[in-house]
Amino acid sequence: MILTIENLIKSFPKKEGVMVAIQDFNLEVKEGEFVCILGPSGCGKTTLLRIIAGLESITSGKLLLKDKPIIGPGSDRGMVFQEFALFPWRSVRKNVEFGLEIKKVPPTERAAISERFIELVGLKGFENYHPNQLSGGMKQRVGIARALANDPALLLMDEPFGALDAQTRNLMQKELLRIWLETQKTVIFITHSVDEACYLADRIVVMTSRPGTIKEIFNVTIPRPRDRASVEFAQLRKTILAELEREVVSAPIARDNSEANV
């Protein structure tokens, strides 16, 4: 296992007391696996990803990457955000090379690495373009290339295609699978889309409403490339949608809007 999460609890202090975001969360992820995490809004999906990234601390439990505790951010984890998070004043090449500059990788080596990953994500010829000259899908390709350039053990993706139109989103899903097959990286992918999870994942983790824990894990055995119109795909999607709907119906209706994106 590349990632081990045992009895993880994450709580936040509030004026009215302690808010438990994640409770008794247990998960093991194999090296090279593609895992999608689904759950109701506010269930702790993004908080969980930020904890794995080292951007949030745990309240209690165990969190191990290659048998070593995660105690902060590190280059062994690459993060891809929904909002692209590119530096507007930097070219595609310079955005991809940013992490390598921080690590003080020599310029010649940086150039070779950035060239490799720019080509991998299909942006060869756009090296000197700036973010304002790129489409949404192209910007997200830059984000993926930047994350991969640091050669992370884990690629963490927080709804990376959520801001894209449906056609571009489907294209980017196909492209991500191609990149994943070429790089053999371990991917943990947060999404609200059941269709997206069914198309991408080896396993789909469905979380409960807050405090978030694992409701059920689905092993996806449908061969790739997957046909969204197939009977097997439709049945899997229907089963997971039913699980999510039951969870949403049973969840408390009243929520603090400030906690909606936990």
PDB file of N, CA, C and O in Angstrom, residues 133-185:
ATOM      1  N   GLN A 133      -4.139  33.220 -22.649  1.00  0.00           N
ATOM      2  CA  GLN A 133      -4.223  32.822 -24.053  1.00  0.00           C
ATOM      3  C   GLN A 133      -4.719  31.384 -24.219  1.00  0.00           C
ATOM      4  O   GLN A 133      -4.791  30.890 -25.344  1.00  0.00           O
ATOM      5  N   LEU A 134      -5.052  30.736 -23.101  1.00  0.00           N
ATOM      6  CA  LEU A 134      -5.417  29.320 -23.119  1.00  0.00           C
ATOM      7  C   LEU A 134      -6.882  29.107 -22.775  1.00  0.00           C
ATOM      8  O   LEU A 134      -7.475  29.887 -22.024  1.00  0.00           O
ATOM      9  N   SER A 135      -7.459  28.031 -23.301  1.00  0.00           N
ATOM     10  CA  SER A 135      -8.811  27.624 -22.919  1.00  0.00           C
ATOM     11  C   SER A 135      -8.774  26.988 -21.531  1.00  0.00           C
ATOM     12  O   SER A 135      -7.696  26.681 -20.995  1.00  0.00           O
ATOM     13  N   GLY A 136      -9.972  26.748 -20.965  1.00  0.00           N
ATOM     14  CA  GLY A 136     -10.036  26.120 -19.642  1.00  0.00           C
ATOM     15  C   GLY A 136      -9.376  24.753 -19.620  1.00  0.00           C
ATOM     16  O   GLY A 136      -8.630  24.421 -18.698  1.00  0.00           O
ATOM     17  N   GLY A 137      -9.650  23.945 -20.642  1.00  0.00           N
ATOM     18  CA  GLY A 137      -9.050  22.615 -20.706  1.00  0.00           C
ATOM     19  C   GLY A 137      -7.537  22.669 -20.808  1.00  0.00           C
ATOM     20  O   GLY A 137      -6.827  21.867 -20.178  1.00  0.00           O
ATOM     21  N   MET A 138      -7.026  23.631 -21.580  1.00  0.00           N
ATOM     22  CA  MET A 138      -5.573  23.776 -21.726  1.00  0.00           C
ATOM     23  C   MET A 138      -4.941  24.221 -20.407  1.00  0.00           C
ATOM     24  O   MET A 138      -3.859  23.758 -20.037  1.00  0.00           O
ATOM     25  N   LYS A 139      -5.612  25.119 -19.691  1.00  0.00           N
ATOM     26  CA  LYS A 139      -5.092  25.558 -18.394  1.00  0.00           C
ATOM     27  C   LYS A 139      -4.974  24.378 -17.437  1.00  0.00           C
ATOM     28  O   LYS A 139      -3.983  24.254 -16.707  1.00  0.00           O
ATOM     29  N   GLN A 140      -5.984  23.497 -17.453  1.00  0.00           N
ATOM     30  CA  GLN A 140      -5.925  22.362 -16.541  1.00  0.00           C
ATOM     31  C   GLN A 140      -4.844  21.375 -16.957  1.00  0.00           C
ATOM     32  O   GLN A 140      -4.245  20.715 -16.110  1.00  0.00           O
ATOM     33  N   ARG A 141      -4.561  21.279 -18.244  1.00  0.00           N
ATOM     34  CA  ARG A 141      -3.438  20.455 -18.705  1.00  0.00           C
ATOM     35  C   ARG A 141      -2.121  20.987 -18.136  1.00  0.00           C
ATOM     36  O   ARG A 141      -1.238  20.212 -17.759  1.00  0.00           O
ATOM     37  N   VAL A 142      -2.006  22.311 -18.093  1.00  0.00           N
ATOM     38  CA  VAL A 142      -0.801  22.919 -17.508  1.00  0.00           C
ATOM     39  C   VAL A 142      -0.699  22.542 -16.032  1.00  0.00           C
ATOM     40  O   VAL A 142       0.383  22.192 -15.539  1.00  0.00           O
ATOM     41  N   GLY A 143      -1.833  22.603 -15.322  1.00  0.00           N
ATOM     42  CA  GLY A 143      -1.832  22.231 -13.904  1.00  0.00           C
ATOM     43  C   GLY A 143      -1.413  20.793 -13.686  1.00  0.00           C
ATOM     44  O   GLY A 143      -0.671  20.480 -12.753  1.00  0.00           O
ATOM     45  N   ILE A 144      -1.876  19.903 -14.558  1.00  0.00           N
ATOM     46  CA  ILE A 144      -1.503  18.485 -14.445  1.00  0.00           C
ATOM     47  C   ILE A 144      -0.017  18.304 -14.740  1.00  0.00           C
ATOM     48  O   ILE A 144       0.691  17.581 -14.029  1.00  0.00           O
ATOM     49  N   ALA A 145       0.470  18.977 -15.792  1.00  0.00           N
ATOM     50  CA  ALA A 145       1.893  18.882 -16.130  1.00  0.00           C
ATOM     51  C   ALA A 145       2.766  19.410 -15.001  1.00  0.00           C
ATOM     52  O   ALA A 145       3.808  18.831 -14.670  1.00  0.00           O
ATOM     53  N   ARG A 146       2.348  20.513 -14.383  1.00  0.00           N
ATOM     54  CA  ARG A 146       3.113  21.088 -13.269  1.00  0.00           C
ATOM     55  C   ARG A 146       3.187  20.128 -12.095  1.00  0.00           C
ATOM     56  O   ARG A 146       4.238  19.958 -11.473  1.00  0.00           O
ATOM     57  N   ALA A 147       2.047  19.474 -11.797  1.00  0.00           N
ATOM     58  CA  ALA A 147       2.034  18.515 -10.691  1.00  0.00           C
ATOM     59  C   ALA A 147       2.924  17.310 -10.995  1.00  0.00           C
ATOM     60  O   ALA A 147       3.667  16.836 -10.129  1.00  0.00           O
ATOM     61  N   LEU A 148       2.862  16.810 -12.226  1.00  0.00           N
ATOM     62  CA  LEU A 148       3.640  15.619 -12.592  1.00  0.00           C
ATOM     63  C   LEU A 148       5.130  15.898 -12.707  1.00  0.00           C
ATOM     64  O   LEU A 148       5.948  14.990 -12.523  1.00  0.00           O
ATOM     65  N   ALA A 149       5.485  17.140 -13.024  1.00  0.00           N
ATOM     66  CA  ALA A 149       6.898  17.475 -13.234  1.00  0.00           C
ATOM     67  C   ALA A 149       7.747  17.219 -11.990  1.00  0.00           C
ATOM     68  O   ALA A 149       8.948  16.947 -12.096  1.00  0.00           O
ATOM     69  N   ASN A 150       7.124  17.276 -10.810  1.00  0.00           N
ATOM     70  CA  ASN A 150       7.850  17.025  -9.563  1.00  0.00           C
ATOM     71  C   ASN A 150       7.954  15.545  -9.231  1.00  0.00           C
ATOM     72  O   ASN A 150       8.471  15.183  -8.172  1.00  0.00           O
ATOM     73  N   ASP A 151       7.423  14.689 -10.112  1.00  0.00           N
ATOM     74  CA  ASP A 151       7.457  13.234  -9.944  1.00  0.00           C
ATOM     75  C   ASP A 151       6.881  12.812  -8.591  1.00  0.00           C
ATOM     76  O   ASP A 151       7.531  12.121  -7.800  1.00  0.00           O
ATOM     77  N   PRO A 152       5.626  13.192  -8.304  1.00  0.00           N
ATOM     78  CA  PRO A 152       5.027  12.844  -7.011  1.00  0.00           C
ATOM     79  C   PRO A 152       4.643  11.370  -6.940  1.00  0.00           C
ATOM     80  O   PRO A 152       4.356  10.738  -7.958  1.00  0.00           O
ATOM     81  N   ALA A 153       4.619  10.835  -5.732  1.00  0.00           N
ATOM     82  CA  ALA A 153       4.121   9.477  -5.524  1.00  0.00           C
ATOM     83  C   ALA A 153       2.604   9.459  -5.627  1.00  0.00           C
ATOM     84  O   ALA A 153       2.017   8.475  -6.078  1.00  0.00           O
ATOM     85  N   LEU A 154       1.971  10.555  -5.206  1.00  0.00           N
ATOM     86  CA  LEU A 154       0.508  10.685  -5.244  1.00  0.00           C
ATOM     87  C   LEU A 154       0.116  11.910  -6.048  1.00  0.00           C
ATOM     88  O   LEU A 154       0.686  12.996  -5.851  1.00  0.00           O
ATOM     89  N   LEU A 155      -0.871  11.750  -6.934  1.00  0.00           N
ATOM     90  CA  LEU A 155      -1.455  12.884  -7.637  1.00  0.00           C
ATOM     91  C   LEU A 155      -2.835  13.117  -7.033  1.00  0.00           C
ATOM     92  O   LEU A 155      -3.725  12.270  -7.125  1.00  0.00           O
ATOM     93  N   LEU A 156      -3.009  14.270  -6.378  1.00  0.00           N
ATOM     94  CA  LEU A 156      -4.250  14.610  -5.681  1.00  0.00           C
ATOM     95  C   LEU A 156      -5.020  15.617  -6.526  1.00  0.00           C
ATOM     96  O   LEU A 156      -4.492  16.676  -6.873  1.00  0.00           O
ATOM     97  N   MET A 157      -6.285  15.288  -6.838  1.00  0.00           N
ATOM     98  CA  MET A 157      -7.055  16.113  -7.761  1.00  0.00           C
ATOM     99  C   MET A 157      -8.392  16.477  -7.128  1.00  0.00           C
ATOM    100  O   MET A 157      -9.210  15.606  -6.827  1.00  0.00           O
ATOM    101  N   ASP A 158      -8.598  17.780  -6.912  1.00  0.00           N
ATOM    102  CA  ASP A 158      -9.810  18.261  -6.246  1.00  0.00           C
ATOM    103  C   ASP A 158     -10.777  18.835  -7.277  1.00  0.00           C
ATOM    104  O   ASP A 158     -10.693  20.000  -7.644  1.00  0.00           O
ATOM    105  N   GLU A 159     -11.686  18.003  -7.766  1.00  0.00           N
ATOM    106  CA  GLU A 159     -12.655  18.401  -8.791  1.00  0.00           C
ATOM    107  C   GLU A 159     -11.991  19.185  -9.921  1.00  0.00           C
ATOM    108  O   GLU A 159     -12.413  20.296 -10.261  1.00  0.00           O
ATOM    109  N   PRO A 160     -10.948  18.627 -10.532  1.00  0.00           N
ATOM    110  CA  PRO A 160     -10.163  19.407 -11.496  1.00  0.00           C
ATOM    111  C   PRO A 160     -10.918  19.799 -12.757  1.00  0.00           C
ATOM    112  O   PRO A 160     -10.524  20.753 -13.432  1.00  0.00           O
ATOM    113  N   PHE A 161     -12.004  19.085 -13.088  1.00  0.00           N
ATOM    114  CA  PHE A 161     -12.741  19.390 -14.311  1.00  0.00           C
ATOM    115  C   PHE A 161     -14.098  20.015 -14.023  1.00  0.00           C
ATOM    116  O   PHE A 161     -14.926  20.174 -14.921  1.00  0.00           O
ATOM    117  N   GLY A 162     -14.334  20.394 -12.774  1.00  0.00           N
ATOM    118  CA  GLY A 162     -15.632  20.913 -12.369  1.00  0.00           C
ATOM    119  C   GLY A 162     -16.017  22.213 -13.045  1.00  0.00           C
ATOM    120  O   GLY A 162     -17.201  22.505 -13.221  1.00  0.00           O
ATOM    121  N   ALA A 163     -15.023  23.030 -13.439  1.00  0.00           N
ATOM    122  CA  ALA A 163     -15.317  24.332 -14.037  1.00  0.00           C
ATOM    123  C   ALA A 163     -15.414  24.265 -15.562  1.00  0.00           C
ATOM    124  O   ALA A 163     -15.654  25.284 -16.205  1.00  0.00           O
ATOM    125  N   LEU A 164     -15.236  23.069 -16.137  1.00  0.00           N
ATOM    126  CA  LEU A 164     -15.224  22.931 -17.592  1.00  0.00           C
ATOM    127  C   LEU A 164     -16.610  22.596 -18.128  1.00  0.00           C
ATOM    128  O   LEU A 164     -17.445  22.021 -17.435  1.00  0.00           O
ATOM    129  N   ASP A 165     -16.857  22.952 -19.393  1.00  0.00           N
ATOM    130  CA  ASP A 165     -18.111  22.560 -20.029  1.00  0.00           C
ATOM    131  C   ASP A 165     -18.114  21.047 -20.249  1.00  0.00           C
ATOM    132  O   ASP A 165     -17.061  20.392 -20.201  1.00  0.00           O
ATOM    133  N   ALA A 166     -19.297  20.476 -20.498  1.00  0.00           N
ATOM    134  CA  ALA A 166     -19.452  19.019 -20.538  1.00  0.00           C
ATOM    135  C   ALA A 166     -18.572  18.363 -21.595  1.00  0.00           C
ATOM    136  O   ALA A 166     -17.957  17.313 -21.349  1.00  0.00           O
ATOM    137  N   GLN A 167     -18.487  18.965 -22.782  1.00  0.00           N
ATOM    138  CA  GLN A 167     -17.700  18.381 -23.860  1.00  0.00           C
ATOM    139  C   GLN A 167     -16.214  18.369 -23.514  1.00  0.00           C
ATOM    140  O   GLN A 167     -15.528  17.348 -23.688  1.00  0.00           O
ATOM    141  N   THR A 168     -15.719  19.499 -22.998  1.00  0.00           N
ATOM    142  CA  THR A 168     -14.309  19.581 -22.622  1.00  0.00           C
ATOM    143  C   THR A 168     -14.015  18.651 -21.453  1.00  0.00           C
ATOM    144  O   THR A 168     -12.956  18.020 -21.391  1.00  0.00           O
ATOM    145  N   ARG A 169     -14.954  18.542 -20.532  1.00  0.00           N
ATOM    146  CA  ARG A 169     -14.786  17.665 -19.373  1.00  0.00           C
ATOM    147  C   ARG A 169     -14.610  16.207 -19.799  1.00  0.00           C
ATOM    148  O   ARG A 169     -13.710  15.515 -19.319  1.00  0.00           O
ATOM    149  N   ASN A 170     -15.453  15.750 -20.731  1.00  0.00           N
ATOM    150  CA  ASN A 170     -15.334  14.374 -21.219  1.00  0.00           C
ATOM    151  C   ASN A 170     -13.990  14.150 -21.911  1.00  0.00           C
ATOM    152  O   ASN A 170     -13.361  13.101 -21.744  1.00  0.00           O
ATOM    153  N   LEU A 171     -13.562  15.141 -22.693  1.00  0.00           N
ATOM    154  CA  LEU A 171     -12.262  15.037 -23.362  1.00  0.00           C
ATOM    155  C   LEU A 171     -11.133  14.956 -22.349  1.00  0.00           C
ATOM    156  O   LEU A 171     -10.211  14.131 -22.481  1.00  0.00           O
ATOM    157  N   MET A 172     -11.202  15.795 -21.300  1.00  0.00           N
ATOM    158  CA  MET A 172     -10.142  15.815 -20.296  1.00  0.00           C
ATOM    159  C   MET A 172     -10.111  14.521 -19.481  1.00  0.00           C
ATOM    160  O   MET A 172      -9.044  14.081 -19.037  1.00  0.00           O
ATOM    161  N   GLN A 173     -11.269  13.913 -19.280  1.00  0.00           N
ATOM    162  CA  GLN A 173     -11.294  12.614 -18.597  1.00  0.00           C
ATOM    163  C   GLN A 173     -10.524  11.574 -19.408  1.00  0.00           C
ATOM    164  O   GLN A 173      -9.725  10.800 -18.856  1.00  0.00           O
ATOM    165  N   LYS A 174     -10.745  11.552 -20.709  1.00  0.00           N
ATOM    166  CA  LYS A 174     -10.016  10.625 -21.573  1.00  0.00           C
ATOM    167  C   LYS A 174      -8.515  10.913 -21.550  1.00  0.00           C
ATOM    168  O   LYS A 174      -7.692   9.990 -21.494  1.00  0.00           O
ATOM    169  N   GLU A 175      -8.180  12.192 -21.603  1.00  0.00           N
ATOM    170  CA  GLU A 175      -6.775  12.578 -21.584  1.00  0.00           C
ATOM    171  C   GLU A 175      -6.106  12.201 -20.259  1.00  0.00           C
ATOM    172  O   GLU A 175      -4.959  11.744 -20.231  1.00  0.00           O
ATOM    173  N   LEU A 176      -6.834  12.402 -19.155  1.00  0.00           N
ATOM    174  CA  LEU A 176      -6.273  12.049 -17.850  1.00  0.00           C
ATOM    175  C   LEU A 176      -5.992  10.553 -17.763  1.00  0.00           C
ATOM    176  O   LEU A 176      -4.947  10.134 -17.247  1.00  0.00           O
ATOM    177  N   LEU A 177      -6.900   9.730 -18.273  1.00  0.00           N
ATOM    178  CA  LEU A 177      -6.669   8.285 -18.260  1.00  0.00           C
ATOM    179  C   LEU A 177      -5.455   7.919 -19.102  1.00  0.00           C
ATOM    180  O   LEU A 177      -4.659   7.046 -18.724  1.00  0.00           O
ATOM    181  N   ARG A 178      -5.291   8.584 -20.239  1.00  0.00           N
ATOM    182  CA  ARG A 178      -4.110   8.330 -21.068  1.00  0.00           C
ATOM    183  C   ARG A 178      -2.829   8.676 -20.312  1.00  0.00           C
ATOM    184  O   ARG A 178      -1.863   7.896 -20.284  1.00  0.00           O
ATOM    185  N   ILE A 179      -2.830   9.826 -19.651  1.00  0.00           N
ATOM    186  CA  ILE A 179      -1.655  10.267 -18.888  1.00  0.00           C
ATOM    187  C   ILE A 179      -1.397   9.321 -17.720  1.00  0.00           C
ATOM    188  O   ILE A 179      -0.245   8.950 -17.440  1.00  0.00           O
ATOM    189  N   TRP A 180      -2.469   8.917 -17.038  1.00  0.00           N
ATOM    190  CA  TRP A 180      -2.337   7.993 -15.906  1.00  0.00           C
ATOM    191  C   TRP A 180      -1.739   6.661 -16.349  1.00  0.00           C
ATOM    192  O   TRP A 180      -0.852   6.115 -15.693  1.00  0.00           O
ATOM    193  N   LEU A 181      -2.190   6.142 -17.485  1.00  0.00           N
ATOM    194  CA  LEU A 181      -1.660   4.872 -17.986  1.00  0.00           C
ATOM    195  C   LEU A 181      -0.190   4.997 -18.362  1.00  0.00           C
ATOM    196  O   LEU A 181       0.593   4.068 -18.175  1.00  0.00           O
ATOM    197  N   GLU A 182       0.201   6.166 -18.885  1.00  0.00           N
ATOM    198  CA  GLU A 182       1.600   6.371 -19.282  1.00  0.00           C
ATOM    199  C   GLU A 182       2.514   6.561 -18.081  1.00  0.00           C
ATOM    200  O   GLU A 182       3.648   6.099 -18.078  1.00  0.00           O
ATOM    201  N   THR A 183       2.029   7.261 -17.055  1.00  0.00           N
ATOM    202  CA  THR A 183       2.882   7.587 -15.904  1.00  0.00           C
ATOM    203  C   THR A 183       2.784   6.580 -14.771  1.00  0.00           C
ATOM    204  O   THR A 183       3.675   6.500 -13.933  1.00  0.00           O
ATOM    205  N   GLN A 184       1.644   5.829 -14.725  1.00  0.00           N
ATOM    206  CA  GLN A 184       1.399   4.854 -13.652  1.00  0.00           C
ATOM    207  C   GLN A 184       1.407   5.497 -12.268  1.00  0.00           C
ATOM    208  O   GLN A 184       1.796   4.872 -11.274  1.00  0.00           O
ATOM    209  N   LYS A 185       0.973   6.738 -12.190  1.00  0.00           N
ATOM    210  CA  LYS A 185       0.877   7.421 -10.904  1.00  0.00           C
ATOM    211  C   LYS A 185      -0.346   6.941 -10.126  1.00  0.00           C
ATOM    212  O   LYS A 185      -1.327   6.472 -10.694  1.00  0.00           O
TER     213      LYS A 185
END
